[in-house]
mmCIF file of C-alpha atoms and ligand atoms in Angstrom:
data_model
loop_
_atom_site.group_PDB
_atom_site.id
_atom_site.type_symbol
_atom_site.label_atom_id
_atom_site.label_comp_id
_atom_site.label_asym_id
_atom_site.label_seq_id
_atom_site.Cartn_x
_atom_site.Cartn_y
_atom_site.Cartn_z
ATOM 1 C CA MET X 1 21.925 -61.012 -26.019
ATOM 2 C CA ARG X 2 23.512 -60.865 -22.523
ATOM 3 C CA LYS X 3 25.362 -57.711 -23.591
ATOM 4 C CA SER X 4 22.149 -55.947 -24.565
ATOM 5 C CA VAL X 5 20.439 -56.991 -21.264
ATOM 6 C CA PHE X 6 23.416 -55.473 -19.388
ATOM 7 C CA ALA X 7 23.178 -52.326 -21.491
ATOM 8 C CA VAL X 8 19.459 -51.908 -20.691
ATOM 9 C CA LEU X 9 20.100 -52.533 -16.962
ATOM 10 C CA ALA X 10 22.950 -50.011 -16.902
ATOM 11 C CA ALA X 11 20.774 -47.394 -18.626
ATOM 12 C CA LEU X 12 17.984 -48.034 -16.114
ATOM 13 C CA LEU X 13 20.373 -47.661 -13.154
ATOM 14 C CA LEU X 14 21.741 -44.423 -14.587
ATOM 15 C CA CYS X 15 18.257 -43.064 -15.063
ATOM 16 C CA LEU X 16 17.222 -44.085 -11.519
ATOM 17 C CA SER X 17 20.229 -42.412 -9.922
ATOM 18 C CA ALA X 18 19.669 -39.260 -12.017
ATOM 19 C CA CYS X 19 16.016 -39.241 -10.991
ATOM 20 C CA ARG X 20 17.029 -39.590 -7.326
ATOM 21 C CA GLU X 21 19.547 -36.760 -7.564
ATOM 22 C CA ALA X 22 17.208 -34.075 -8.916
ATOM 23 C CA PRO X 23 14.948 -33.670 -5.850
ATOM 24 C CA VAL X 24 17.951 -33.779 -3.478
ATOM 25 C CA GLN X 25 19.499 -30.858 -5.336
ATOM 26 C CA GLU X 26 16.196 -28.965 -5.306
ATOM 27 C CA SER X 27 15.738 -29.320 -1.546
ATOM 28 C CA ASP X 28 19.354 -28.204 -1.007
ATOM 29 C CA ASN X 29 18.568 -25.003 -2.897
ATOM 30 C CA PHE X 30 15.315 -24.673 -0.994
ATOM 31 C CA ASP X 31 17.287 -24.634 2.271
ATOM 32 C CA GLU X 32 19.411 -21.794 0.953
ATOM 33 C CA LEU X 33 16.414 -19.558 0.223
ATOM 34 C CA ILE X 34 15.786 -16.595 2.515
ATOM 35 C CA VAL X 35 12.315 -17.057 3.957
ATOM 36 C CA VAL X 36 10.210 -13.899 4.190
ATOM 37 C CA GLY X 37 6.788 -13.778 5.846
ATOM 38 C CA PHE X 38 4.789 -10.837 4.486
ATOM 39 C CA SER X 39 1.634 -9.714 6.260
ATOM 40 C CA GLN X 40 -0.352 -7.575 3.824
ATOM 41 C CA VAL X 41 -3.283 -5.339 4.843
ATOM 42 C CA GLY X 42 -5.714 -6.691 2.236
ATOM 43 C CA ALA X 43 -6.803 -6.102 -1.344
ATOM 44 C CA GLU X 44 -8.917 -2.991 -0.867
ATOM 45 C CA SER X 45 -7.448 -0.795 -3.597
ATOM 46 C CA ASP X 46 -5.476 -0.583 -6.841
ATOM 47 C CA TRP X 47 -2.588 0.681 -4.712
ATOM 48 C CA ARG X 48 -2.697 -2.426 -2.541
ATOM 49 C CA ALA X 49 -2.800 -4.755 -5.570
ATOM 50 C CA ALA X 50 0.254 -2.976 -7.002
ATOM 51 C CA ASN X 51 2.046 -3.251 -3.663
ATOM 52 C CA THR X 52 1.343 -6.999 -3.407
ATOM 53 C CA LYS X 53 2.533 -7.514 -6.991
ATOM 54 C CA SER X 54 5.715 -5.561 -6.316
ATOM 55 C CA MET X 55 6.486 -7.743 -3.278
ATOM 56 C CA GLN X 56 5.638 -10.999 -5.067
ATOM 57 C CA GLU X 57 7.831 -10.074 -8.021
ATOM 58 C CA ALA X 58 10.778 -9.157 -5.797
ATOM 59 C CA PHE X 59 10.615 -12.184 -3.475
ATOM 60 C CA THR X 60 10.809 -15.063 -5.939
ATOM 61 C CA GLU X 61 12.813 -18.293 -5.695
ATOM 62 C CA ALA X 62 14.798 -17.105 -8.716
ATOM 63 C CA ASN X 63 15.855 -14.116 -6.593
ATOM 64 C CA GLY X 64 16.793 -16.387 -3.670
ATOM 65 C CA TYR X 65 13.645 -16.039 -1.564
ATOM 66 C CA ARG X 66 10.681 -18.047 -0.383
ATOM 67 C CA LEU X 67 7.767 -15.712 0.261
ATOM 68 C CA ILE X 68 4.986 -16.639 2.677
ATOM 69 C CA PHE X 69 2.196 -14.200 1.863
ATOM 70 C CA ASP X 70 -0.778 -13.488 4.084
ATOM 71 C CA ASP X 71 -3.734 -11.235 3.200
ATOM 72 C CA ALA X 72 -5.303 -9.930 6.422
ATOM 73 C CA GLN X 73 -8.491 -8.652 4.795
ATOM 74 C CA GLN X 74 -8.055 -5.278 6.503
ATOM 75 C CA LYS X 75 -8.125 -6.834 10.001
ATOM 76 C CA GLN X 76 -5.344 -6.179 12.502
ATOM 77 C CA GLU X 77 -6.246 -9.348 14.418
ATOM 78 C CA ARG X 78 -5.497 -11.432 11.327
ATOM 79 C CA GLN X 79 -2.151 -9.669 10.932
ATOM 80 C CA ILE X 80 -1.234 -10.507 14.512
ATOM 81 C CA ASN X 81 -2.136 -14.169 13.853
ATOM 82 C CA ALA X 82 -0.076 -14.131 10.642
ATOM 83 C CA ILE X 83 2.968 -12.764 12.479
ATOM 84 C CA ARG X 84 2.631 -15.467 15.144
ATOM 85 C CA SER X 85 2.443 -18.094 12.428
ATOM 86 C CA PHE X 86 5.594 -16.650 10.762
ATOM 87 C CA ILE X 87 7.363 -16.897 14.127
ATOM 88 C CA GLN X 88 6.280 -20.533 14.485
ATOM 89 C CA GLN X 89 7.586 -21.259 10.999
ATOM 90 C CA ASP X 90 10.882 -19.626 11.997
ATOM 91 C CA VAL X 91 11.058 -17.324 8.948
ATOM 92 C CA ASP X 92 14.221 -15.288 8.390
ATOM 93 C CA TYR X 93 12.428 -11.921 8.079
ATOM 94 C CA ILE X 94 8.965 -10.570 8.739
ATOM 95 C CA VAL X 95 7.605 -7.752 6.578
ATOM 96 C CA LEU X 96 4.536 -5.966 7.888
ATOM 97 C CA ALA X 97 2.294 -3.522 6.005
ATOM 98 C CA PRO X 98 0.233 -2.485 9.044
ATOM 99 C CA THR X 99 -3.498 -1.826 9.027
ATOM 100 C CA THR X 100 -3.314 0.678 11.876
ATOM 101 C CA GLU X 101 -0.584 2.496 13.785
ATOM 102 C CA LEU X 102 -1.331 1.178 17.285
ATOM 103 C CA GLY X 103 -1.455 -2.280 18.837
ATOM 104 C CA TRP X 104 1.773 -3.943 17.711
ATOM 105 C CA ASP X 105 3.938 -3.947 20.862
ATOM 106 C CA THR X 106 3.147 -7.456 22.134
ATOM 107 C CA VAL X 107 3.446 -9.375 18.891
ATOM 108 C CA LEU X 108 6.586 -7.511 17.801
ATOM 109 C CA LYS X 109 8.143 -8.307 21.170
ATOM 110 C CA GLU X 110 7.437 -11.982 20.401
ATOM 111 C CA ALA X 111 9.206 -11.619 17.031
ATOM 112 C CA GLN X 112 12.132 -9.870 18.721
ATOM 113 C CA ASN X 113 12.404 -12.634 21.334
ATOM 114 C CA ALA X 114 12.494 -15.161 18.489
ATOM 115 C CA GLY X 115 15.339 -13.158 16.911
ATOM 116 C CA ILE X 116 13.412 -12.364 13.707
ATOM 117 C CA PRO X 117 13.984 -8.905 12.209
ATOM 118 C CA VAL X 118 10.776 -7.022 11.309
ATOM 119 C CA ILE X 119 10.620 -4.550 8.431
ATOM 120 C CA ILE X 120 7.629 -2.201 8.307
ATOM 121 C CA ILE X 121 6.431 -0.888 4.949
ATOM 122 C CA ASP X 122 3.897 1.668 3.711
ATOM 123 C CA ARG X 123 2.091 2.887 6.863
ATOM 124 C CA MET X 124 3.888 3.687 10.104
ATOM 125 C CA ILE X 125 3.454 2.009 13.488
ATOM 126 C CA GLU X 126 3.580 3.577 16.927
ATOM 127 C CA VAL X 127 5.310 1.387 19.527
ATOM 128 C CA GLU X 128 6.811 2.155 22.933
ATOM 129 C CA ASP X 129 10.183 0.707 21.953
ATOM 130 C CA GLU X 130 11.411 1.388 18.414
ATOM 131 C CA SER X 131 13.940 -1.446 18.636
ATOM 132 C CA LEU X 132 10.934 -3.751 18.076
ATOM 133 C CA PHE X 133 11.304 -3.176 14.330
ATOM 134 C CA THR X 134 14.441 -2.988 12.236
ATOM 135 C CA CYS X 135 13.346 -0.199 9.912
ATOM 136 C CA TRP X 136 10.430 1.411 8.102
ATOM 137 C CA ILE X 137 9.987 2.517 4.495
ATOM 138 C CA GLY X 138 6.884 4.260 3.192
ATOM 139 C CA SER X 139 5.071 7.495 2.439
ATOM 140 C CA ASP X 140 4.870 10.853 4.172
ATOM 141 C CA PHE X 141 1.089 10.850 4.430
ATOM 142 C CA ARG X 142 0.921 14.188 6.232
ATOM 143 C CA ARG X 143 2.958 15.812 3.481
ATOM 144 C CA GLU X 144 0.558 14.261 0.948
ATOM 145 C CA GLY X 145 -2.397 15.870 2.766
ATOM 146 C CA ASP X 146 -0.605 19.223 2.894
ATOM 147 C CA ARG X 147 0.036 19.143 -0.847
ATOM 148 C CA ALA X 148 -3.649 18.505 -1.607
ATOM 149 C CA VAL X 149 -4.642 21.345 0.717
ATOM 150 C CA GLU X 150 -2.118 23.765 -0.841
ATOM 151 C CA TRP X 151 -3.559 22.981 -4.288
ATOM 152 C CA LEU X 152 -7.139 23.578 -3.061
ATOM 153 C CA GLU X 153 -6.075 26.927 -1.553
ATOM 154 C CA GLU X 154 -4.602 27.976 -4.902
ATOM 155 C CA ARG X 155 -7.593 26.727 -6.882
ATOM 156 C CA PHE X 156 -10.316 28.367 -4.746
ATOM 157 C CA GLY X 157 -8.696 31.412 -3.141
ATOM 158 C CA GLU X 158 -11.446 33.300 -1.289
ATOM 159 C CA GLU X 159 -14.338 31.362 -2.882
ATOM 160 C CA PRO X 160 -16.521 29.187 -0.620
ATOM 161 C CA VAL X 161 -15.250 25.609 -0.344
ATOM 162 C CA ASN X 162 -17.772 23.034 0.892
ATOM 163 C CA ILE X 163 -16.046 19.718 1.399
ATOM 164 C CA ILE X 164 -17.181 16.113 1.568
ATOM 165 C CA HIS X 165 -14.359 14.151 3.139
ATOM 166 C CA LEU X 166 -14.079 10.412 2.389
ATOM 167 C CA GLN X 167 -11.602 9.013 4.882
ATOM 168 C CA GLY X 168 -9.565 5.838 4.702
ATOM 169 C CA ASN X 169 -9.521 3.207 7.440
ATOM 170 C CA ILE X 170 -9.549 5.074 10.727
ATOM 171 C CA GLY X 171 -6.280 4.737 12.634
ATOM 172 C CA SER X 172 -4.122 3.976 9.579
ATOM 173 C CA SER X 173 -1.253 6.386 8.911
ATOM 174 C CA ALA X 174 -2.647 7.068 5.434
ATOM 175 C CA GLN X 175 -5.910 8.253 6.993
ATOM 176 C CA ILE X 176 -4.300 10.116 9.894
ATOM 177 C CA GLY X 177 -1.809 12.071 7.767
ATOM 178 C CA ARG X 178 -4.248 13.001 5.010
ATOM 179 C CA THR X 179 -6.980 13.913 7.509
ATOM 180 C CA ASN X 180 -4.591 16.036 9.585
ATOM 181 C CA GLY X 181 -3.540 17.869 6.422
ATOM 182 C CA LEU X 182 -7.169 18.692 5.643
ATOM 183 C CA ASP X 183 -7.929 19.700 9.231
ATOM 184 C CA GLU X 184 -5.064 22.173 9.094
ATOM 185 C CA GLY X 185 -6.508 23.578 5.834
ATOM 186 C CA LEU X 186 -9.953 23.875 7.442
ATOM 187 C CA SER X 187 -8.559 25.713 10.442
ATOM 188 C CA ARG X 188 -6.612 28.287 8.430
ATOM 189 C CA ASN X 189 -9.261 29.012 5.738
ATOM 190 C CA SER X 190 -12.424 30.632 7.060
ATOM 191 C CA ASN X 191 -14.111 30.142 3.653
ATOM 192 C CA TRP X 192 -13.709 26.331 3.982
ATOM 193 C CA ASN X 193 -16.522 24.287 5.441
ATOM 194 C CA LEU X 194 -16.647 20.571 6.264
ATOM 195 C CA VAL X 195 -20.044 19.352 5.024
ATOM 196 C CA ALA X 196 -19.664 15.636 5.786
ATOM 197 C CA ARG X 197 -16.940 13.216 6.832
ATOM 198 C CA ASP X 198 -16.947 9.435 7.168
ATOM 199 C CA SER X 199 -14.748 6.459 6.416
ATOM 200 C CA GLY X 200 -15.082 4.853 2.997
ATOM 201 C CA GLU X 201 -12.502 2.276 4.140
ATOM 202 C CA PHE X 202 -10.358 2.949 1.051
ATOM 203 C CA THR X 203 -12.866 1.077 -1.151
ATOM 204 C CA GLN X 204 -14.896 2.118 -4.189
ATOM 205 C CA ALA X 205 -18.041 0.326 -2.958
ATOM 206 C CA LYS X 206 -18.103 1.990 0.459
ATOM 207 C CA ALA X 207 -17.420 5.422 -1.074
ATOM 208 C CA GLN X 208 -20.342 4.957 -3.480
ATOM 209 C CA GLU X 209 -22.567 4.088 -0.532
ATOM 210 C CA LEU X 210 -21.512 7.217 1.372
ATOM 211 C CA MET X 211 -21.851 9.497 -1.651
ATOM 212 C CA ARG X 212 -25.389 8.246 -2.391
ATOM 213 C CA HIS X 213 -26.197 9.283 1.145
ATOM 214 C CA TYR X 214 -24.537 12.741 0.809
ATOM 215 C CA ILE X 215 -25.512 13.607 -2.750
ATOM 216 C CA ASP X 216 -28.239 16.139 -1.828
ATOM 217 C CA LEU X 217 -25.945 18.136 0.450
ATOM 218 C CA ASP X 218 -24.478 21.445 -0.688
ATOM 219 C CA PHE X 219 -20.841 20.697 -1.633
ATOM 220 C CA ASN X 220 -18.339 21.626 -4.332
ATOM 221 C CA VAL X 221 -15.266 19.573 -3.277
ATOM 222 C CA ILE X 222 -14.715 15.869 -2.583
ATOM 223 C CA TYR X 223 -11.515 15.086 -0.684
ATOM 224 C CA ALA X 224 -11.129 11.332 -1.227
ATOM 225 C CA GLU X 225 -8.263 9.758 0.705
ATOM 226 C CA ASN X 226 -7.493 7.336 -2.134
ATOM 227 C CA ASP X 227 -8.184 6.751 -5.808
ATOM 228 C CA ASN X 228 -10.641 3.906 -5.276
ATOM 229 C CA MET X 229 -12.862 6.095 -3.111
ATOM 230 C CA ALA X 230 -12.568 8.832 -5.757
ATOM 231 C CA TYR X 231 -13.811 6.314 -8.383
ATOM 232 C CA GLY X 232 -16.820 5.545 -6.174
ATOM 233 C CA ALA X 233 -17.582 9.244 -5.676
ATOM 234 C CA ILE X 234 -17.239 9.984 -9.408
ATOM 235 C CA ASP X 235 -19.610 7.093 -10.233
ATOM 236 C CA VAL X 236 -22.293 8.682 -8.055
ATOM 237 C CA LEU X 237 -21.706 12.236 -9.331
ATOM 238 C CA LYS X 238 -22.151 10.987 -12.903
ATOM 239 C CA GLU X 239 -25.251 8.950 -12.006
ATOM 240 C CA GLU X 240 -26.716 12.213 -10.717
ATOM 241 C CA GLY X 241 -25.816 14.132 -13.871
ATOM 242 C CA LEU X 242 -23.066 16.159 -12.184
ATOM 243 C CA THR X 243 -19.767 16.822 -13.944
ATOM 244 C CA PRO X 244 -16.658 16.196 -11.853
ATOM 245 C CA GLY X 245 -14.097 18.901 -12.533
ATOM 246 C CA GLN X 246 -16.883 21.479 -13.051
ATOM 247 C CA GLU X 247 -19.667 21.529 -10.432
ATOM 248 C CA VAL X 248 -17.577 19.384 -8.097
ATOM 249 C CA ILE X 249 -13.789 19.264 -7.758
ATOM 250 C CA VAL X 250 -12.394 15.857 -6.781
ATOM 251 C CA VAL X 251 -9.029 15.612 -5.042
ATOM 252 C CA SER X 252 -7.491 12.167 -4.623
ATOM 253 C CA PHE X 253 -4.426 10.249 -3.452
ATOM 254 C CA ASP X 254 -2.374 7.366 -4.901
ATOM 255 C CA ALA X 255 -2.097 8.424 -8.563
ATOM 256 C CA SER X 256 -2.418 4.839 -9.707
ATOM 257 C CA ARG X 257 -2.703 4.308 -13.471
ATOM 258 C CA ARG X 258 -6.525 4.332 -13.412
ATOM 259 C CA GLY X 259 -6.427 7.388 -11.149
ATOM 260 C CA LEU X 260 -4.197 9.182 -13.621
ATOM 261 C CA VAL X 261 -6.471 8.251 -16.544
ATOM 262 C CA LEU X 262 -9.321 9.930 -14.641
ATOM 263 C CA THR X 263 -7.041 12.887 -13.895
ATOM 264 C CA LEU X 264 -6.296 13.320 -17.603
ATOM 265 C CA ALA X 265 -10.052 13.083 -18.293
ATOM 266 C CA GLY X 266 -10.634 15.887 -15.737
ATOM 267 C CA ASP X 267 -12.770 13.731 -13.405
ATOM 268 C CA ILE X 268 -10.066 13.979 -10.740
ATOM 269 C CA SER X 269 -8.688 17.514 -10.626
ATOM 270 C CA PHE X 270 -5.652 16.862 -8.429
ATOM 271 C CA ASN X 271 -3.984 13.572 -7.539
ATOM 272 C CA VAL X 272 -1.199 13.142 -4.978
ATOM 273 C CA GLU X 273 1.091 10.202 -5.585
ATOM 274 C CA CYS X 274 1.535 7.422 -3.014
ATOM 275 C CA ASN X 275 4.171 5.021 -4.256
ATOM 276 C CA PRO X 276 3.466 1.282 -3.698
ATOM 277 C CA LEU X 277 6.561 -0.237 -5.324
ATOM 278 C CA HIS X 278 8.240 -1.413 -2.131
ATOM 279 C CA GLY X 279 9.311 -4.917 -3.255
ATOM 280 C CA PRO X 280 12.786 -3.990 -4.589
ATOM 281 C CA ARG X 281 13.288 -1.552 -1.687
ATOM 282 C CA VAL X 282 12.641 -4.232 0.928
ATOM 283 C CA SER X 283 14.828 -6.671 -0.965
ATOM 284 C CA ALA X 284 17.660 -4.088 -0.886
ATOM 285 C CA ILE X 285 17.150 -3.702 2.893
ATOM 286 C CA ILE X 286 17.383 -7.481 3.386
ATOM 287 C CA SER X 287 20.571 -7.617 1.281
ATOM 288 C CA ARG X 288 22.108 -5.002 3.575
ATOM 289 C CA LEU X 289 21.064 -6.935 6.664
ATOM 290 C CA GLU X 290 22.457 -10.159 5.191
ATOM 291 C CA ALA X 291 25.747 -8.322 4.637
ATOM 292 C CA GLY X 292 25.789 -7.315 8.312
ATOM 293 C CA GLU X 293 25.021 -3.662 7.574
ATOM 294 C CA THR X 294 22.506 -1.434 9.353
ATOM 295 C CA PRO X 295 19.793 -0.005 7.095
ATOM 296 C CA THR X 296 18.428 3.523 7.627
ATOM 297 C CA LYS X 297 15.748 3.370 10.315
ATOM 298 C CA PHE X 298 13.121 5.572 8.567
ATOM 299 C CA THR X 299 12.943 6.186 4.815
ATOM 300 C CA TYR X 300 10.326 8.303 3.053
ATOM 301 C CA VAL X 301 9.944 7.529 -0.641
ATOM 302 C CA PRO X 302 9.881 10.500 -3.058
ATOM 303 C CA GLU X 303 6.402 11.271 -4.430
ATOM 304 C CA MET X 304 4.881 13.621 -7.009
ATOM 305 C CA THR X 305 1.559 15.360 -7.677
ATOM 306 C CA PHE X 306 -0.520 15.529 -10.856
ATOM 307 C CA SER X 307 -3.213 18.012 -11.864
ATOM 308 C CA SER X 308 -5.725 17.573 -14.670
ATOM 309 C CA GLU X 309 -4.271 20.690 -16.287
ATOM 310 C CA THR X 310 -0.686 19.471 -16.504
ATOM 311 C CA ILE X 311 -0.841 15.667 -16.811
ATOM 312 C CA THR X 312 -0.039 14.079 -20.194
ATOM 313 C CA GLN X 313 -0.747 10.699 -21.789
ATOM 314 C CA ASN X 314 2.996 10.081 -21.783
ATOM 315 C CA ILE X 315 3.049 10.138 -17.950
ATOM 316 C CA ILE X 316 0.273 7.521 -17.889
ATOM 317 C CA ASP X 317 2.057 5.324 -20.450
ATOM 318 C CA LEU X 318 5.154 5.296 -18.256
ATOM 319 C CA ARG X 319 3.194 4.432 -15.106
ATOM 320 C CA ALA X 320 4.304 1.101 -13.626
ATOM 321 C CA TYR X 321 1.143 0.541 -11.554
HETATM 322 O O1 AHR M 1 -1.390 2.970 2.921
HETATM 323 C C1 AHR M 1 -1.546 3.315 1.599
HETATM 324 C C2 AHR M 1 -3.001 3.497 1.300
HETATM 325 O O2 AHR M 1 -3.654 2.279 1.518
HETATM 326 C C3 AHR M 1 -3.337 3.870 -0.132
HETATM 327 O O3 AHR M 1 -3.581 5.219 -0.310
HETATM 328 C C4 AHR M 1 -4.633 3.171 -0.301
HETATM 329 O O4 AHR M 1 -5.083 3.114 -1.619
HETATM 330 C C5 AHR M 1 -4.358 1.902 0.349
HETATM 331 O O5 AHR M 1 -5.385 1.058 0.515
#
């Protein structure tokens, strides 16, 4: 009897000590994780959702990271607050996908004073002192605009081109580069005419609103600065009984999966890729920094273009976003 009481007590003690050990081990591992604060622009587009997913999949505990994610709902002020909160939490790295190019000097100086490296992704920033960020990786938005313009020049030649221009968020590199590309096209083609231009804020809803307003104007091209705005424009064209790809040519940017489906269908005639898969790229940059190496300061990611005449279902099936 006494033996079995001892046996039960011993088993209980063993179990208690095992139960105590588990959380201690977990918190040890937790301390070893690299803490990354990521300030994301928002959730305005398919591109943005793919970018967030790419970051969340790369920065997992299984990969040795703790990710603190903040969605700024397209507001720079919220991004500045998020960065300050990352500094207070003493994160190891800050990753910033900036809303706009300007206005980062003060808060990045605060991060620098706290000794926290800042990696910029997607859009570019313009600061007085480039030592305020460690490096940047993203798209050549001006090149993207140029490629769309070159395609339009080929497609229309000397024919009249009357353009409705749906811009992204004003002041973002994606808007500035793509708008500058179009402006260059307008200035070198006397048969091109800008019928209307306004910001659809990279969203389908805002683009629909603008297009309902513009629908009675005389136009044959929509230059939408992202796929989601192209979806909004196409919705309105179809509501009005117009056929995109025939009466109206739609040019778009991003080449997300849904954008490519619409390209194959002929609704979008030309789509310029903007690659959102930055998670593994940023993780590779952090690995280099952890190893004491210096990553390349500016890296443009390679990007492609797709036209409704050349795209295939196979390309869509292979699309990761
Ligand atoms: O900065 C990248 C742009 O931002 C993408 O073209 C757009 O879809 C996103 O919201």
